[in-house]
mmCIF file of N, CA and C in Angstrom:
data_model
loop_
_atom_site.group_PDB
_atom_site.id
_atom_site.type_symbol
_atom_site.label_atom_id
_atom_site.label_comp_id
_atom_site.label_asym_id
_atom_site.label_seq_id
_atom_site.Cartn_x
_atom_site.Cartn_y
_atom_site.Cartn_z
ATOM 1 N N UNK A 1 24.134 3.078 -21.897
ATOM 2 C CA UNK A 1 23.137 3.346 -22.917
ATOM 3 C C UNK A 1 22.795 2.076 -23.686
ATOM 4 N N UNK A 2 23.736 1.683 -23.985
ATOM 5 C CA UNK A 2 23.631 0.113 -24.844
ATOM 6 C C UNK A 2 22.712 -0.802 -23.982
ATOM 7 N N UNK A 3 22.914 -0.626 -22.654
ATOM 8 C CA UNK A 3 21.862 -1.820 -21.752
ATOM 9 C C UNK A 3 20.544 -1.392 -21.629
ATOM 10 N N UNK A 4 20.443 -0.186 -21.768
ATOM 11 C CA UNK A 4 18.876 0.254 -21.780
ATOM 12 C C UNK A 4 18.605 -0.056 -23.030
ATOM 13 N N UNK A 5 18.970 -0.139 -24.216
ATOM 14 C CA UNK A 5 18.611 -0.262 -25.301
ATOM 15 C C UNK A 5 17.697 -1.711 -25.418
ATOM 16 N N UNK A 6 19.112 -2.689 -25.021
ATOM 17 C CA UNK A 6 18.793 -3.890 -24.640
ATOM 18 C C UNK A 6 17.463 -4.149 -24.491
ATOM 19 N N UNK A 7 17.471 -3.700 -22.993
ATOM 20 C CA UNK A 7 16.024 -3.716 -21.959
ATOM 21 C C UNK A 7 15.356 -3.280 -22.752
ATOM 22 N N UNK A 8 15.386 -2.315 -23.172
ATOM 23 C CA UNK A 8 13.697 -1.694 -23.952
ATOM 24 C C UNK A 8 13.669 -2.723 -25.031
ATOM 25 N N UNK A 9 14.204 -3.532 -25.871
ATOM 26 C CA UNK A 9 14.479 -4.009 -26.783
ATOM 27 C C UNK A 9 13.375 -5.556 -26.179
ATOM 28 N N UNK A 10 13.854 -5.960 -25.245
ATOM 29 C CA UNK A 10 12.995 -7.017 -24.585
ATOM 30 C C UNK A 10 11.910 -7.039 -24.366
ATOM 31 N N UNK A 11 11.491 -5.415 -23.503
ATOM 32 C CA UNK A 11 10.398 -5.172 -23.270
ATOM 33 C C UNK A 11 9.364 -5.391 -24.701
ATOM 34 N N UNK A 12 10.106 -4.825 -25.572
ATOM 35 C CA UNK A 12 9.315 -4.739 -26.905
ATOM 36 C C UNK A 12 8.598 -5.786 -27.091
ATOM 37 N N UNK A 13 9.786 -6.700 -27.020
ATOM 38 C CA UNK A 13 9.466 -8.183 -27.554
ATOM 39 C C UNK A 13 8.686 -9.053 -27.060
ATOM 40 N N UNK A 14 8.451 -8.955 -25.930
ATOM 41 C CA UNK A 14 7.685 -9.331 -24.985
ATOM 42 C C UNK A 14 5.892 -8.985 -24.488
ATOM 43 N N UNK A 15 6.002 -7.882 -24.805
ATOM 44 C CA UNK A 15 4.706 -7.090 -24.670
ATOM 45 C C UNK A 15 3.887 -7.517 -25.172
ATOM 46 N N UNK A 16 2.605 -6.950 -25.221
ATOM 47 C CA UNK A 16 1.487 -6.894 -26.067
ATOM 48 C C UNK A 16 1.543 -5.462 -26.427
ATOM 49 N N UNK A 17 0.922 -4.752 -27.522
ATOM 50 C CA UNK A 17 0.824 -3.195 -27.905
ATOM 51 C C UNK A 17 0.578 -2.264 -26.773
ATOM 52 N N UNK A 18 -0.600 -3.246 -26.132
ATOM 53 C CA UNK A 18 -1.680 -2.683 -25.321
ATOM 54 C C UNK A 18 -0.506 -2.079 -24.066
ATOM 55 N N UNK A 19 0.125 -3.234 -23.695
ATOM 56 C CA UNK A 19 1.177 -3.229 -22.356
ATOM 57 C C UNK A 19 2.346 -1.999 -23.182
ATOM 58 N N UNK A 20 2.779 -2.070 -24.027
ATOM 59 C CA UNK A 20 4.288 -1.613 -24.500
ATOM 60 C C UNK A 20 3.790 0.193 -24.143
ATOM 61 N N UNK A 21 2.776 0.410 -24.945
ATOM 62 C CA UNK A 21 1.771 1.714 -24.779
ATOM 63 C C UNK A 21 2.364 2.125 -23.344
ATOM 64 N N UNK A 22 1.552 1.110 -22.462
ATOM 65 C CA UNK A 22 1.518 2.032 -21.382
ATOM 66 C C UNK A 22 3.115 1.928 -20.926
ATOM 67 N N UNK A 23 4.133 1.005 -21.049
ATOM 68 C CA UNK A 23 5.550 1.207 -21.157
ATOM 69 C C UNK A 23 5.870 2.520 -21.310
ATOM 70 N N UNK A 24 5.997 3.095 -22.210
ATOM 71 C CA UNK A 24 6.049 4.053 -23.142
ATOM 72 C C UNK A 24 5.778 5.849 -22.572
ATOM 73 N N UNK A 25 4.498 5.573 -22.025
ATOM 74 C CA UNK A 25 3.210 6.522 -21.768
ATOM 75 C C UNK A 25 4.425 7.442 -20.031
ATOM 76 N N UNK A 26 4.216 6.213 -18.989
ATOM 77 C CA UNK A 26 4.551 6.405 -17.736
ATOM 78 C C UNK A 26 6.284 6.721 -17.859
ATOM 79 N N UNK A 27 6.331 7.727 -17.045
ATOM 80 C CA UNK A 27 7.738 8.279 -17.233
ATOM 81 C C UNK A 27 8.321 7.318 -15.990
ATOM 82 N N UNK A 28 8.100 6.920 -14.621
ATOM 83 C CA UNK A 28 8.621 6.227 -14.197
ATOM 84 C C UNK A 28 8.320 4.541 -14.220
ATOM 85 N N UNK A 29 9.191 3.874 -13.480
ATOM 86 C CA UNK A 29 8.403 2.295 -13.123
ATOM 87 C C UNK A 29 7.537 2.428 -12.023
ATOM 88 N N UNK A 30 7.301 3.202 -11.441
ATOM 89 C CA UNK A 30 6.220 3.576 -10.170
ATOM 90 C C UNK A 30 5.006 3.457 -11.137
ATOM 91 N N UNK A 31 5.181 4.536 -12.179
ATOM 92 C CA UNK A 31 3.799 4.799 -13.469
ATOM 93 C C UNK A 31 3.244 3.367 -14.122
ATOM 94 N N UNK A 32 4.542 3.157 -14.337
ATOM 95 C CA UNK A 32 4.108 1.504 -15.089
ATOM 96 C C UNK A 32 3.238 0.659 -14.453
ATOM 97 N N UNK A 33 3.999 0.469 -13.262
ATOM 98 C CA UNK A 33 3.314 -0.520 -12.163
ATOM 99 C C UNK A 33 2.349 -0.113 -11.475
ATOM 100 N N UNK A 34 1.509 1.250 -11.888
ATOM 101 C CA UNK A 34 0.402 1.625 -10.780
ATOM 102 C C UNK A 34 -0.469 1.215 -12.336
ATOM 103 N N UNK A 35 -0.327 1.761 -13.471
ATOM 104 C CA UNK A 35 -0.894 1.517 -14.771
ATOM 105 C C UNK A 35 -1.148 -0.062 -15.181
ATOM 106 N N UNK A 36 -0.367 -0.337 -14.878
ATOM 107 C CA UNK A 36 -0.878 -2.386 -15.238
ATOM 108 C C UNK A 36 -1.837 -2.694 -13.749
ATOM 109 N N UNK A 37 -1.524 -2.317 -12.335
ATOM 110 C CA UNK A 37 -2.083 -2.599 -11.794
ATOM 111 C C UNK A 37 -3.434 -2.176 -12.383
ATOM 112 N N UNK A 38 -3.887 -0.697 -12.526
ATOM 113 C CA UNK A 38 -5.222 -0.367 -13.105
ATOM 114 C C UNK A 38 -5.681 -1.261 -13.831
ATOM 115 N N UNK A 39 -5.084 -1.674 -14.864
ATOM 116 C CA UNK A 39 -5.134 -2.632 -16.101
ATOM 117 C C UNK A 39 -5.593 -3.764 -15.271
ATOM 118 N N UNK A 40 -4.945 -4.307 -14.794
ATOM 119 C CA UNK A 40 -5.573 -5.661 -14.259
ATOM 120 C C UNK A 40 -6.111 -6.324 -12.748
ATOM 121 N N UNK A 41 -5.865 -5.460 -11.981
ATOM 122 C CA UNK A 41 -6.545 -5.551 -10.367
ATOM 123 C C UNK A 41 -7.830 -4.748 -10.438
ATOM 124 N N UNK A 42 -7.815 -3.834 -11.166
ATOM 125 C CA UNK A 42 -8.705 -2.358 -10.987
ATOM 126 C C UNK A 42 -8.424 -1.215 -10.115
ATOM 127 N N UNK A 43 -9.438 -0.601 -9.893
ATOM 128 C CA UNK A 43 -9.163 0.429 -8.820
ATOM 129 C C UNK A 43 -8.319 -0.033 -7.722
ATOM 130 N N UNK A 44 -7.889 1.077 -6.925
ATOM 131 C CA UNK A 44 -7.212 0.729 -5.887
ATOM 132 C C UNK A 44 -7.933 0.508 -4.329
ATOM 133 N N UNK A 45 -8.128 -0.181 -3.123
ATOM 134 C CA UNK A 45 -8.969 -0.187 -2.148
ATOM 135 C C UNK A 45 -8.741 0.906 -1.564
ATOM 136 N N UNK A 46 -8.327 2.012 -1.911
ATOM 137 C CA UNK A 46 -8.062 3.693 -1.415
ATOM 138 C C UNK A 46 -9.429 4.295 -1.865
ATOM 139 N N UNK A 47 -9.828 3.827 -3.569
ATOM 140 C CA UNK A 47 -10.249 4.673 -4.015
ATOM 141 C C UNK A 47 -11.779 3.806 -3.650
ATOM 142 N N UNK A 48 -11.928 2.636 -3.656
ATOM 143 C CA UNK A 48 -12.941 2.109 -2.566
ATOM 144 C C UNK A 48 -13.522 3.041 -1.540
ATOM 145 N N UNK A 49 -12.823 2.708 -0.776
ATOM 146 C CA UNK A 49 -13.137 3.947 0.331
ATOM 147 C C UNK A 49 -13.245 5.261 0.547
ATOM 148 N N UNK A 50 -12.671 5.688 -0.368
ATOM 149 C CA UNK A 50 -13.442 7.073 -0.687
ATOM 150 C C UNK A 50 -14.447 6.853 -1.264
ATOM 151 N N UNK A 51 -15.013 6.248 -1.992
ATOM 152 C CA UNK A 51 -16.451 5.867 -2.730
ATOM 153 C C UNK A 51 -17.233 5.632 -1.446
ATOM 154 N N UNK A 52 -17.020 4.925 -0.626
ATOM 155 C CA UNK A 52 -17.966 4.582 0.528
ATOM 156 C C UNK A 52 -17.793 5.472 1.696
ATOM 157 N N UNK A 53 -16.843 6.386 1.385
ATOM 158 C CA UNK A 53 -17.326 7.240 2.251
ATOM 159 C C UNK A 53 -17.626 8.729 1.752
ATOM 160 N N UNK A 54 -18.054 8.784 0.238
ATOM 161 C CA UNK A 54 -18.821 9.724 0.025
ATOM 162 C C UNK A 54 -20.187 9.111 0.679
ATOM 163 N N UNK A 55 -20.051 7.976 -0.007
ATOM 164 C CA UNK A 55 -21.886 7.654 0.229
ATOM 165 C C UNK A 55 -22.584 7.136 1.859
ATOM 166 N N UNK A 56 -21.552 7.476 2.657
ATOM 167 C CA UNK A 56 -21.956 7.503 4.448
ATOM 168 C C UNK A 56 -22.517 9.072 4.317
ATOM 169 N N UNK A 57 -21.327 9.992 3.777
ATOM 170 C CA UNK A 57 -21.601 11.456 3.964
ATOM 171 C C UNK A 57 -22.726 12.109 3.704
ATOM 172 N N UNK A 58 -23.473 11.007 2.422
ATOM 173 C CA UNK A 58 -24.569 11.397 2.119
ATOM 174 C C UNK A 58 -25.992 11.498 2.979
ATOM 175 N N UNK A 59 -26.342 12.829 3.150
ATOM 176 C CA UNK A 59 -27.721 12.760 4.027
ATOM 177 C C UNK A 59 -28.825 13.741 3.157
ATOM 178 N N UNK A 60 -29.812 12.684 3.460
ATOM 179 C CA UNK A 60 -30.901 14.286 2.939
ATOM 180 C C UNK A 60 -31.283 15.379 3.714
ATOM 181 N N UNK A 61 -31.207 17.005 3.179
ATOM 182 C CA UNK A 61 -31.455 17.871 3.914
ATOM 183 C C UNK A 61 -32.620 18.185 3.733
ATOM 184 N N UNK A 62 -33.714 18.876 4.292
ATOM 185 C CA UNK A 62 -34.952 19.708 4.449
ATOM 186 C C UNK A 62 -35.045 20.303 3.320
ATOM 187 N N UNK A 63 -35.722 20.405 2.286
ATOM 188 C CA UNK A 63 -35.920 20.891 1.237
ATOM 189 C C UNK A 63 -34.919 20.870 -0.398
ATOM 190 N N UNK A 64 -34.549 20.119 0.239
ATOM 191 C CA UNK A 64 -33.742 18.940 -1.160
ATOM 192 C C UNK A 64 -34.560 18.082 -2.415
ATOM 193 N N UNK A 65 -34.262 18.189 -3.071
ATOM 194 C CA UNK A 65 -35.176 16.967 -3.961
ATOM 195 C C UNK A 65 -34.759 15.707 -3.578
ATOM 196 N N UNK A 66 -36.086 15.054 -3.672
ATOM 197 C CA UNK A 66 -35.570 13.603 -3.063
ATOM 198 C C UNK A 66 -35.193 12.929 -4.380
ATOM 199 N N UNK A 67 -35.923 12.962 -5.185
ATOM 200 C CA UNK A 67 -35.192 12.074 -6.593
ATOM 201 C C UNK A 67 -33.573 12.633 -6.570
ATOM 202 N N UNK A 68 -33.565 13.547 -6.452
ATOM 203 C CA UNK A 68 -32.251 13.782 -6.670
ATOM 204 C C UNK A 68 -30.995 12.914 -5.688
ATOM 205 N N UNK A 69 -30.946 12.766 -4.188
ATOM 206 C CA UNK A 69 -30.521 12.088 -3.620
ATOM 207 C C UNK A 69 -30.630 10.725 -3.983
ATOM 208 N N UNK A 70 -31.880 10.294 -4.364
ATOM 209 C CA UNK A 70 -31.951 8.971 -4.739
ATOM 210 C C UNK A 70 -30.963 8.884 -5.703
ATOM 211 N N UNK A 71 -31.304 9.659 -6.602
ATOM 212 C CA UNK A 71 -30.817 9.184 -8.181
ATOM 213 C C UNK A 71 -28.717 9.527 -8.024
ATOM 214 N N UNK A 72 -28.408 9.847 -7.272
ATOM 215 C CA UNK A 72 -26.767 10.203 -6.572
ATOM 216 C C UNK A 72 -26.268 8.686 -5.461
ATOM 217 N N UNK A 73 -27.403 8.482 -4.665
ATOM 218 C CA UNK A 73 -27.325 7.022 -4.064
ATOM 219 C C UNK A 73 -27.081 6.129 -5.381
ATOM 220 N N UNK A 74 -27.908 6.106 -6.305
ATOM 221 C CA UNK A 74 -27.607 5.207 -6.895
ATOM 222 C C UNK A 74 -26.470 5.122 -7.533
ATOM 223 N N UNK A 75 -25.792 6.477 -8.100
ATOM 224 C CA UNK A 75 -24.835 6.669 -8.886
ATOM 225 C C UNK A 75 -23.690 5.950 -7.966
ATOM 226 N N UNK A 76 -23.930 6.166 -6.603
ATOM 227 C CA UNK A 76 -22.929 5.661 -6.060
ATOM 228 C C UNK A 76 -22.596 4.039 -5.579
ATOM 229 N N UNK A 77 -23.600 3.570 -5.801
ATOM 230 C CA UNK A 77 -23.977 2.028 -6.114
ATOM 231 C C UNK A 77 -23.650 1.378 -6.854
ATOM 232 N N UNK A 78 -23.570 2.268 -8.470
ATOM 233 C CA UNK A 78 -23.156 1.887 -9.475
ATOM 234 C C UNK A 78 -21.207 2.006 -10.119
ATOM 235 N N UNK A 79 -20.847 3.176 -9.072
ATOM 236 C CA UNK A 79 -19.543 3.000 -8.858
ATOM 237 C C UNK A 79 -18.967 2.105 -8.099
ATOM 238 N N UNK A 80 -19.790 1.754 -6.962
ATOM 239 C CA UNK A 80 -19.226 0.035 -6.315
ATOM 240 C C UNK A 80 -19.153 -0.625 -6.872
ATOM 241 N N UNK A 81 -19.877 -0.921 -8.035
ATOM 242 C CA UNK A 81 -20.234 -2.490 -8.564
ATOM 243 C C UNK A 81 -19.371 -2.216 -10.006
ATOM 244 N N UNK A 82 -19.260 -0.956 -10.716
ATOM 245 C CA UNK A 82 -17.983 -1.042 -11.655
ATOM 246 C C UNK A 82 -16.305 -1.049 -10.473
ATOM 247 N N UNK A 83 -16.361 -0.266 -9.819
ATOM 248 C CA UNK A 83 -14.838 -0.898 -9.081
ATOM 249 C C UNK A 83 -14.743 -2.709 -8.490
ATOM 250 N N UNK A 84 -15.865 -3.623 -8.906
ATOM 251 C CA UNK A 84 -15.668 -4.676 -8.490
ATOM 252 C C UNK A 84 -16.023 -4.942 -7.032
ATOM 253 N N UNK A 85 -16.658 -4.269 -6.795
ATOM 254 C CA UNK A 85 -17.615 -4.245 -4.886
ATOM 255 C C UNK A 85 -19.256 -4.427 -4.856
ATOM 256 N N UNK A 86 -19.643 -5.459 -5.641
ATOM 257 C CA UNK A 86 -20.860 -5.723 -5.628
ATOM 258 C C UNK A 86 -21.507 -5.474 -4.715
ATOM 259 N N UNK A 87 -22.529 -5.072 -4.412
ATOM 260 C CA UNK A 87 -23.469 -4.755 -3.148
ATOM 261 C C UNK A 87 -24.095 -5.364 -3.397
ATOM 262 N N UNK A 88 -25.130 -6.284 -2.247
ATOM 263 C CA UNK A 88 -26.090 -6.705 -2.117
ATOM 264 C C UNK A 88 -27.581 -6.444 -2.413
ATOM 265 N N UNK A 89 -28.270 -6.948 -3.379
ATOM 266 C CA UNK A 89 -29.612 -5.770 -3.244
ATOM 267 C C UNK A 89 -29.888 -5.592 -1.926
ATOM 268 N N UNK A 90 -30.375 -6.684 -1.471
ATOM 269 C CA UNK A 90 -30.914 -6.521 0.260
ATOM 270 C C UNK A 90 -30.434 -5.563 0.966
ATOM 271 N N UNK A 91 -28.905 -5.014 0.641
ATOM 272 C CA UNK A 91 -28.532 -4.076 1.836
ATOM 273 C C UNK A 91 -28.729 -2.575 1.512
ATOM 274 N N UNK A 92 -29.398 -2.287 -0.373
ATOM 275 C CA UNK A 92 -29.716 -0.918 -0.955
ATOM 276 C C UNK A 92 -30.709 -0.366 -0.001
ATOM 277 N N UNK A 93 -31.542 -1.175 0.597
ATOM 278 C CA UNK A 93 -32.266 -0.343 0.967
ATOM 279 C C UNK A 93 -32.292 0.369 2.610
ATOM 280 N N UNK A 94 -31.523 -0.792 3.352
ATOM 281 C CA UNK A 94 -30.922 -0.378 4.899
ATOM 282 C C UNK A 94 -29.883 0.950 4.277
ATOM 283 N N UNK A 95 -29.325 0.917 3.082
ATOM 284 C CA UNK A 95 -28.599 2.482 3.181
ATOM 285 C C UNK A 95 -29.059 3.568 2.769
ATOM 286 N N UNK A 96 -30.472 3.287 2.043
ATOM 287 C CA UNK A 96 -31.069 4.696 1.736
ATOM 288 C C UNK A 96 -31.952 4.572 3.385
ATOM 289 N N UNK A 97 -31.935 3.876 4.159
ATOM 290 C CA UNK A 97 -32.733 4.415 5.498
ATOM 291 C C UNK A 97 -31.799 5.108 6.135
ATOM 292 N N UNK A 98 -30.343 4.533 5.971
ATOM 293 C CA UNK A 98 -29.422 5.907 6.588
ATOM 294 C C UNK A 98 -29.348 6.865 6.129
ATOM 295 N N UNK A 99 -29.519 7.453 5.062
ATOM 296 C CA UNK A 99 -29.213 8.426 4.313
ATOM 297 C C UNK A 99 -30.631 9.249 4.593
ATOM 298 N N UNK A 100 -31.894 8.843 4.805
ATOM 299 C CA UNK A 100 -32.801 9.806 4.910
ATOM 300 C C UNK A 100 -32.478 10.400 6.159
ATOM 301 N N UNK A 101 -33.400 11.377 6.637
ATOM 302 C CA UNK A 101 -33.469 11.402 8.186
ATOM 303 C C UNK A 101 -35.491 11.506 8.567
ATOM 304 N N UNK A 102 -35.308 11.725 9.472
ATOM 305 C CA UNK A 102 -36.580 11.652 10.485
ATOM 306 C C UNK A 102 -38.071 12.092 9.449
ATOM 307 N N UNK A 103 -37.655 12.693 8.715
ATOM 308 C CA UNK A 103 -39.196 13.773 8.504
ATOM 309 C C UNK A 103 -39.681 12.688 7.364
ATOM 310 N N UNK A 104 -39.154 11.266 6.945
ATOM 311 C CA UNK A 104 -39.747 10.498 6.524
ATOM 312 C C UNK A 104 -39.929 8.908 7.308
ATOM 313 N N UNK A 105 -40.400 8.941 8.753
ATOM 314 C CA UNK A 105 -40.925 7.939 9.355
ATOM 315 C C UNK A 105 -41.850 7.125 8.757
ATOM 316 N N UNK A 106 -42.702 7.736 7.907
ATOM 317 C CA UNK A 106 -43.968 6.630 7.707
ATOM 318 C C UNK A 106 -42.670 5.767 6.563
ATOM 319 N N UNK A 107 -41.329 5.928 5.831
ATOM 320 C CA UNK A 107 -41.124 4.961 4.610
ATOM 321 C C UNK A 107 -40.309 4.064 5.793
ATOM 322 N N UNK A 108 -39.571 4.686 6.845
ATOM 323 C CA UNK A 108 -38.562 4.217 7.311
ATOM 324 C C UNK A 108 -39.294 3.399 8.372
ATOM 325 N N UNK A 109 -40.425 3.635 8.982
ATOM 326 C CA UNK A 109 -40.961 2.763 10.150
ATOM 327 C C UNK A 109 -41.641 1.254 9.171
ATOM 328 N N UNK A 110 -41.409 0.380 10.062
ATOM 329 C CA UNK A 110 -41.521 -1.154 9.780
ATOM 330 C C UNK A 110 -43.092 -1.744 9.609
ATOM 331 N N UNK A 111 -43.279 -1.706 8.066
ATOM 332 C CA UNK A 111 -44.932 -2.078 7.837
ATOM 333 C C UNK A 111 -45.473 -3.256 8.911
ATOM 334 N N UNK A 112 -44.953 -3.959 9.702
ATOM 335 C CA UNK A 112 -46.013 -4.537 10.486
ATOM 336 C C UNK A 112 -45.059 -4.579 12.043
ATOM 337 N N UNK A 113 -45.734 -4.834 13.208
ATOM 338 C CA UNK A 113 -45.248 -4.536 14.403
ATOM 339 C C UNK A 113 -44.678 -5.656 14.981
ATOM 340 N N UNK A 114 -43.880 -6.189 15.838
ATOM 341 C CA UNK A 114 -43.593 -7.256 16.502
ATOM 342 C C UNK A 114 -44.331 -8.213 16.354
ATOM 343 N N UNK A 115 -45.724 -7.617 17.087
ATOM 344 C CA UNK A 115 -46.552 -8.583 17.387
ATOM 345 C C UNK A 115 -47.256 -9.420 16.560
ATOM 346 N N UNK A 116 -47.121 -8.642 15.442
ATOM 347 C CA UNK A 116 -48.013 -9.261 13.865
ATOM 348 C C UNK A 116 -46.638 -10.094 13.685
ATOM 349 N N UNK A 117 -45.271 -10.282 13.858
ATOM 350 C CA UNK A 117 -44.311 -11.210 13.052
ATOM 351 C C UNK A 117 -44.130 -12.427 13.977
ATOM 352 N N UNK A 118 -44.781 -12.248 15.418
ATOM 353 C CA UNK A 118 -44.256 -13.444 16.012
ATOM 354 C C UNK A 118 -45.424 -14.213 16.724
ATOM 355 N N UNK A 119 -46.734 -13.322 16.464
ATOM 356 C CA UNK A 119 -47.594 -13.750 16.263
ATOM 357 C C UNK A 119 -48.392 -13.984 17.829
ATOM 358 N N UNK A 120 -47.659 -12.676 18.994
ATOM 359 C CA UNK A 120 -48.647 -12.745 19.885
ATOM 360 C C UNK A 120 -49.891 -12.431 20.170
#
């Protein structure tokens, strides 16, 4: 008992509020150490990937609102880039072409043809 005292006694001393808190908070050292990780790595690359693979799962169905999908794409864009996974603008829009399907060809087909880009 006296050596835990100790230890916690160090910990004290050592800490910041912010850190001692979550000391305190987590009943194991598993808790501690997943809690500072949060604190200072961020999310975990688990929870990455579940983020990116809600947003593969995402498709539009036949009589869906489209703002609505849009405006959920984005939400999920905006959870990449707070977990620290910046996306590219350039690549927002190759993933809302996956996410539509067919019954919008005229947004998804390519405003000019081969022949207009290479100039035969």
């Amino acid at each position: 008992m006296q050596k835990r005292k100790q230890v916690r006694w160090k910990i004290d001393k050592t800490l910041s509020p912010e850190l001692s808190k979550t000391v305190e908070e987590a009943s194991t050292p598993f808790g501690v150490l997943a809690r500072l990780h949060k604190m200072f790595v961020g999310t975990t690359k688990l929870s990455l990937v579940r983020q990116l693979r809600a947003v593969n799962k995402m498709r539009y169905e036949k009589g869906m609102n489209l703002l609505t999908v849009i405006g959920e794409l984005k939400r999920g864009f905006t959870k990449f880039e707070n977990m620290g996974m910046p996306l590219l603008d350039i690549l927002k829009p190759y993933i809302l072409v996956l996410v539509l399907d067919n019954t919008f060809e005229n947004i998804l087909r390519a405003p000019f043809s081969r022949e207009h880009i290479v100039g035969i």
